[in-house]
Amino acid sequence: MNHIDLNQPPPNHTFKVSVDREETDGERRVRLFKDVALFVVALGFVVMIAGLCYATLLSTTASAEEKKWAMSILSATAGGLVGYLIRK
């Protein structure tokens, strides 16, 4: 095993040192619950907005301008969903 003298590092090298606390099981459960709750709330809002836009598109009383806005929002929602699923 090679030893590196930290007082004289090799050229073009830097060192980083960190001390991290381990996450306990209770903290992990709380963090995961918060993450899942936030995801469910965000998903609910997206589904609600997409549903309202879809209802606007099918509405006979909605104006052409309202339908254009609804189509734009639905397109953005679909694009965001595809981007989330592909992760790019």
JSON list of C-alpha atoms in Angstrom, two decimals:
[
{"chain": "A", "resi": 1, "resn": "MET", "atom": "CA", "xyz": [0.00, 0.00, 0.00]},
{"chain": "A", "resi": 2, "resn": "ASN", "atom": "CA", "xyz": [1.36, 3.43, -0.91]},
{"chain": "A", "resi": 3, "resn": "HIS", "atom": "CA", "xyz": [1.63, 6.14, 1.73]},
{"chain": "A", "resi": 4, "resn": "ILE", "atom": "CA", "xyz": [1.11, 9.80, 0.95]},
{"chain": "A", "resi": 5, "resn": "ASP", "atom": "CA", "xyz": [2.66, 12.49, 3.13]},
{"chain": "A", "resi": 6, "resn": "LEU", "atom": "CA", "xyz": [-0.13, 15.02, 3.63]},
{"chain": "A", "resi": 7, "resn": "ASN", "atom": "CA", "xyz": [2.39, 17.69, 4.54]},
{"chain": "A", "resi": 8, "resn": "GLN", "atom": "CA", "xyz": [3.87, 17.42, 1.05]},
{"chain": "A", "resi": 9, "resn": "PRO", "atom": "CA", "xyz": [1.10, 16.42, -1.38]},
{"chain": "A", "resi": 10, "resn": "PRO", "atom": "CA", "xyz": [2.02, 15.30, -4.88]},
{"chain": "A", "resi": 11, "resn": "PRO", "atom": "CA", "xyz": [1.87, 18.01, -7.56]},
{"chain": "A", "resi": 12, "resn": "ASN", "atom": "CA", "xyz": [-1.60, 18.84, -8.95]},
{"chain": "A", "resi": 13, "resn": "HIS", "atom": "CA", "xyz": [-3.42, 17.09, -6.10]},
{"chain": "A", "resi": 14, "resn": "THR", "atom": "CA", "xyz": [-5.74, 18.43, -3.43]},
{"chain": "A", "resi": 15, "resn": "PHE", "atom": "CA", "xyz": [-7.25, 16.75, -0.40]},
{"chain": "A", "resi": 16, "resn": "LYS", "atom": "CA", "xyz": [-10.67, 17.08, 1.15]},
{"chain": "A", "resi": 17, "resn": "VAL", "atom": "CA", "xyz": [-11.55, 15.85, 4.61]},
{"chain": "A", "resi": 18, "resn": "SER", "atom": "CA", "xyz": [-15.06, 15.61, 5.98]},
{"chain": "A", "resi": 19, "resn": "VAL", "atom": "CA", "xyz": [-16.70, 14.21, 9.07]},
{"chain": "A", "resi": 20, "resn": "ASP", "atom": "CA", "xyz": [-20.29, 13.06, 8.62]},
{"chain": "A", "resi": 21, "resn": "ARG", "atom": "CA", "xyz": [-22.69, 11.86, 11.26]},
{"chain": "A", "resi": 22, "resn": "GLU", "atom": "CA", "xyz": [-24.44, 8.55, 10.60]},
{"chain": "A", "resi": 23, "resn": "GLU", "atom": "CA", "xyz": [-28.19, 8.74, 10.10]},
{"chain": "A", "resi": 24, "resn": "THR", "atom": "CA", "xyz": [-30.18, 6.81, 12.68]},
{"chain": "A", "resi": 25, "resn": "ASP", "atom": "CA", "xyz": [-33.13, 4.60, 11.76]},
{"chain": "A", "resi": 26, "resn": "GLY", "atom": "CA", "xyz": [-35.59, 7.11, 13.23]},
{"chain": "A", "resi": 27, "resn": "GLU", "atom": "CA", "xyz": [-34.08, 9.98, 11.24]},
{"chain": "A", "resi": 28, "resn": "ARG", "atom": "CA", "xyz": [-34.16, 7.86, 8.09]},
{"chain": "A", "resi": 29, "resn": "ARG", "atom": "CA", "xyz": [-37.85, 7.04, 8.58]},
{"chain": "A", "resi": 30, "resn": "VAL", "atom": "CA", "xyz": [-38.72, 10.70, 9.14]},
{"chain": "A", "resi": 31, "resn": "ARG", "atom": "CA", "xyz": [-36.73, 11.79, 6.07]},
{"chain": "A", "resi": 32, "resn": "LEU", "atom": "CA", "xyz": [-38.33, 9.12, 3.87]},
{"chain": "A", "resi": 33, "resn": "PHE", "atom": "CA", "xyz": [-41.82, 9.99, 5.15]},
{"chain": "A", "resi": 34, "resn": "LYS", "atom": "CA", "xyz": [-41.26, 13.67, 4.36]},
{"chain": "A", "resi": 35, "resn": "ASP", "atom": "CA", "xyz": [-39.92, 12.83, 0.89]},
{"chain": "A", "resi": 36, "resn": "VAL", "atom": "CA", "xyz": [-42.88, 10.57, 0.09]},
{"chain": "A", "resi": 37, "resn": "ALA", "atom": "CA", "xyz": [-45.40, 13.06, 1.49]},
{"chain": "A", "resi": 38, "resn": "LEU", "atom": "CA", "xyz": [-43.92, 15.88, -0.59]},
{"chain": "A", "resi": 39, "resn": "PHE", "atom": "CA", "xyz": [-43.96, 13.69, -3.70]},
{"chain": "A", "resi": 40, "resn": "VAL", "atom": "CA", "xyz": [-47.61, 12.70, -3.15]},
{"chain": "A", "resi": 41, "resn": "VAL", "atom": "CA", "xyz": [-48.70, 16.33, -2.61]},
{"chain": "A", "resi": 42, "resn": "ALA", "atom": "CA", "xyz": [-46.80, 17.50, -5.71]},
{"chain": "A", "resi": 43, "resn": "LEU", "atom": "CA", "xyz": [-48.24, 14.64, -7.76]},
{"chain": "A", "resi": 44, "resn": "GLY", "atom": "CA", "xyz": [-51.73, 15.54, -6.54]},
{"chain": "A", "resi": 45, "resn": "PHE", "atom": "CA", "xyz": [-51.32, 19.15, -7.67]},
{"chain": "A", "resi": 46, "resn": "VAL", "atom": "CA", "xyz": [-50.02, 18.08, -11.09]},
{"chain": "A", "resi": 47, "resn": "VAL", "atom": "CA", "xyz": [-52.91, 15.63, -11.55]},
{"chain": "A", "resi": 48, "resn": "MET", "atom": "CA", "xyz": [-55.42, 18.29, -10.45]},
{"chain": "A", "resi": 49, "resn": "ILE", "atom": "CA", "xyz": [-54.02, 20.90, -12.86]},
{"chain": "A", "resi": 50, "resn": "ALA", "atom": "CA", "xyz": [-53.89, 18.39, -15.72]},
{"chain": "A", "resi": 51, "resn": "GLY", "atom": "CA", "xyz": [-57.48, 17.34, -14.98]},
{"chain": "A", "resi": 52, "resn": "LEU", "atom": "CA", "xyz": [-58.70, 20.93, -15.00]},
{"chain": "A", "resi": 53, "resn": "CYS", "atom": "CA", "xyz": [-56.92, 21.58, -18.30]},
{"chain": "A", "resi": 54, "resn": "TYR", "atom": "CA", "xyz": [-58.37, 18.42, -19.83]},
{"chain": "A", "resi": 55, "resn": "ALA", "atom": "CA", "xyz": [-61.85, 19.42, -18.66]},
{"chain": "A", "resi": 56, "resn": "THR", "atom": "CA", "xyz": [-61.31, 22.85, -20.23]},
{"chain": "A", "resi": 57, "resn": "LEU", "atom": "CA", "xyz": [-60.37, 21.24, -23.54]},
{"chain": "A", "resi": 58, "resn": "LEU", "atom": "CA", "xyz": [-63.54, 19.14, -23.53]},
{"chain": "A", "resi": 59, "resn": "SER", "atom": "CA", "xyz": [-65.76, 22.02, -22.42]},
{"chain": "A", "resi": 60, "resn": "THR", "atom": "CA", "xyz": [-68.16, 23.44, -24.99]},
{"chain": "A", "resi": 61, "resn": "THR", "atom": "CA", "xyz": [-68.38, 26.77, -23.16]},
{"chain": "A", "resi": 62, "resn": "ALA", "atom": "CA", "xyz": [-64.61, 27.44, -23.05]},
{"chain": "A", "resi": 63, "resn": "SER", "atom": "CA", "xyz": [-63.27, 30.02, -25.47]},
{"chain": "A", "resi": 64, "resn": "ALA", "atom": "CA", "xyz": [-60.56, 29.30, -28.02]},
{"chain": "A", "resi": 65, "resn": "GLU", "atom": "CA", "xyz": [-58.08, 31.32, -25.94]},
{"chain": "A", "resi": 66, "resn": "GLU", "atom": "CA", "xyz": [-58.82, 29.25, -22.83]},
{"chain": "A", "resi": 67, "resn": "LYS", "atom": "CA", "xyz": [-58.36, 26.04, -24.82]},
{"chain": "A", "resi": 68, "resn": "LYS", "atom": "CA", "xyz": [-54.99, 27.29, -26.12]},
{"chain": "A", "resi": 69, "resn": "TRP", "atom": "CA", "xyz": [-53.82, 27.92, -22.55]},
{"chain": "A", "resi": 70, "resn": "ALA", "atom": "CA", "xyz": [-55.08, 24.51, -21.45]},
{"chain": "A", "resi": 71, "resn": "MET", "atom": "CA", "xyz": [-53.28, 22.79, -24.32]},
{"chain": "A", "resi": 72, "resn": "SER", "atom": "CA", "xyz": [-50.03, 24.63, -23.49]},
{"chain": "A", "resi": 73, "resn": "ILE", "atom": "CA", "xyz": [-50.23, 23.57, -19.85]},
{"chain": "A", "resi": 74, "resn": "LEU", "atom": "CA", "xyz": [-51.03, 19.96, -20.78]},
{"chain": "A", "resi": 75, "resn": "SER", "atom": "CA", "xyz": [-48.08, 19.91, -23.17]},
{"chain": "A", "resi": 76, "resn": "ALA", "atom": "CA", "xyz": [-45.76, 21.25, -20.46]},
{"chain": "A", "resi": 77, "resn": "THR", "atom": "CA", "xyz": [-47.12, 18.70, -17.99]},
{"chain": "A", "resi": 78, "resn": "ALA", "atom": "CA", "xyz": [-46.58, 15.83, -20.42]},
{"chain": "A", "resi": 79, "resn": "GLY", "atom": "CA", "xyz": [-43.07, 17.05, -21.21]},
{"chain": "A", "resi": 80, "resn": "GLY", "atom": "CA", "xyz": [-42.24, 17.33, -17.52]},
{"chain": "A", "resi": 81, "resn": "LEU", "atom": "CA", "xyz": [-43.56, 13.83, -16.87]},
{"chain": "A", "resi": 82, "resn": "VAL", "atom": "CA", "xyz": [-41.52, 12.35, -19.71]},
{"chain": "A", "resi": 83, "resn": "GLY", "atom": "CA", "xyz": [-38.43, 14.22, -18.51]},
{"chain": "A", "resi": 84, "resn": "TYR", "atom": "CA", "xyz": [-38.97, 12.94, -14.96]},
{"chain": "A", "resi": 85, "resn": "LEU", "atom": "CA", "xyz": [-39.37, 9.36, -16.15]},
{"chain": "A", "resi": 86, "resn": "ILE", "atom": "CA", "xyz": [-36.31, 9.49, -18.42]},
{"chain": "A", "resi": 87, "resn": "ARG", "atom": "CA", "xyz": [-34.29, 11.55, -15.88]},
{"chain": "A", "resi": 88, "resn": "LYS", "atom": "CA", "xyz": [-32.55, 13.81, -18.39]}
]
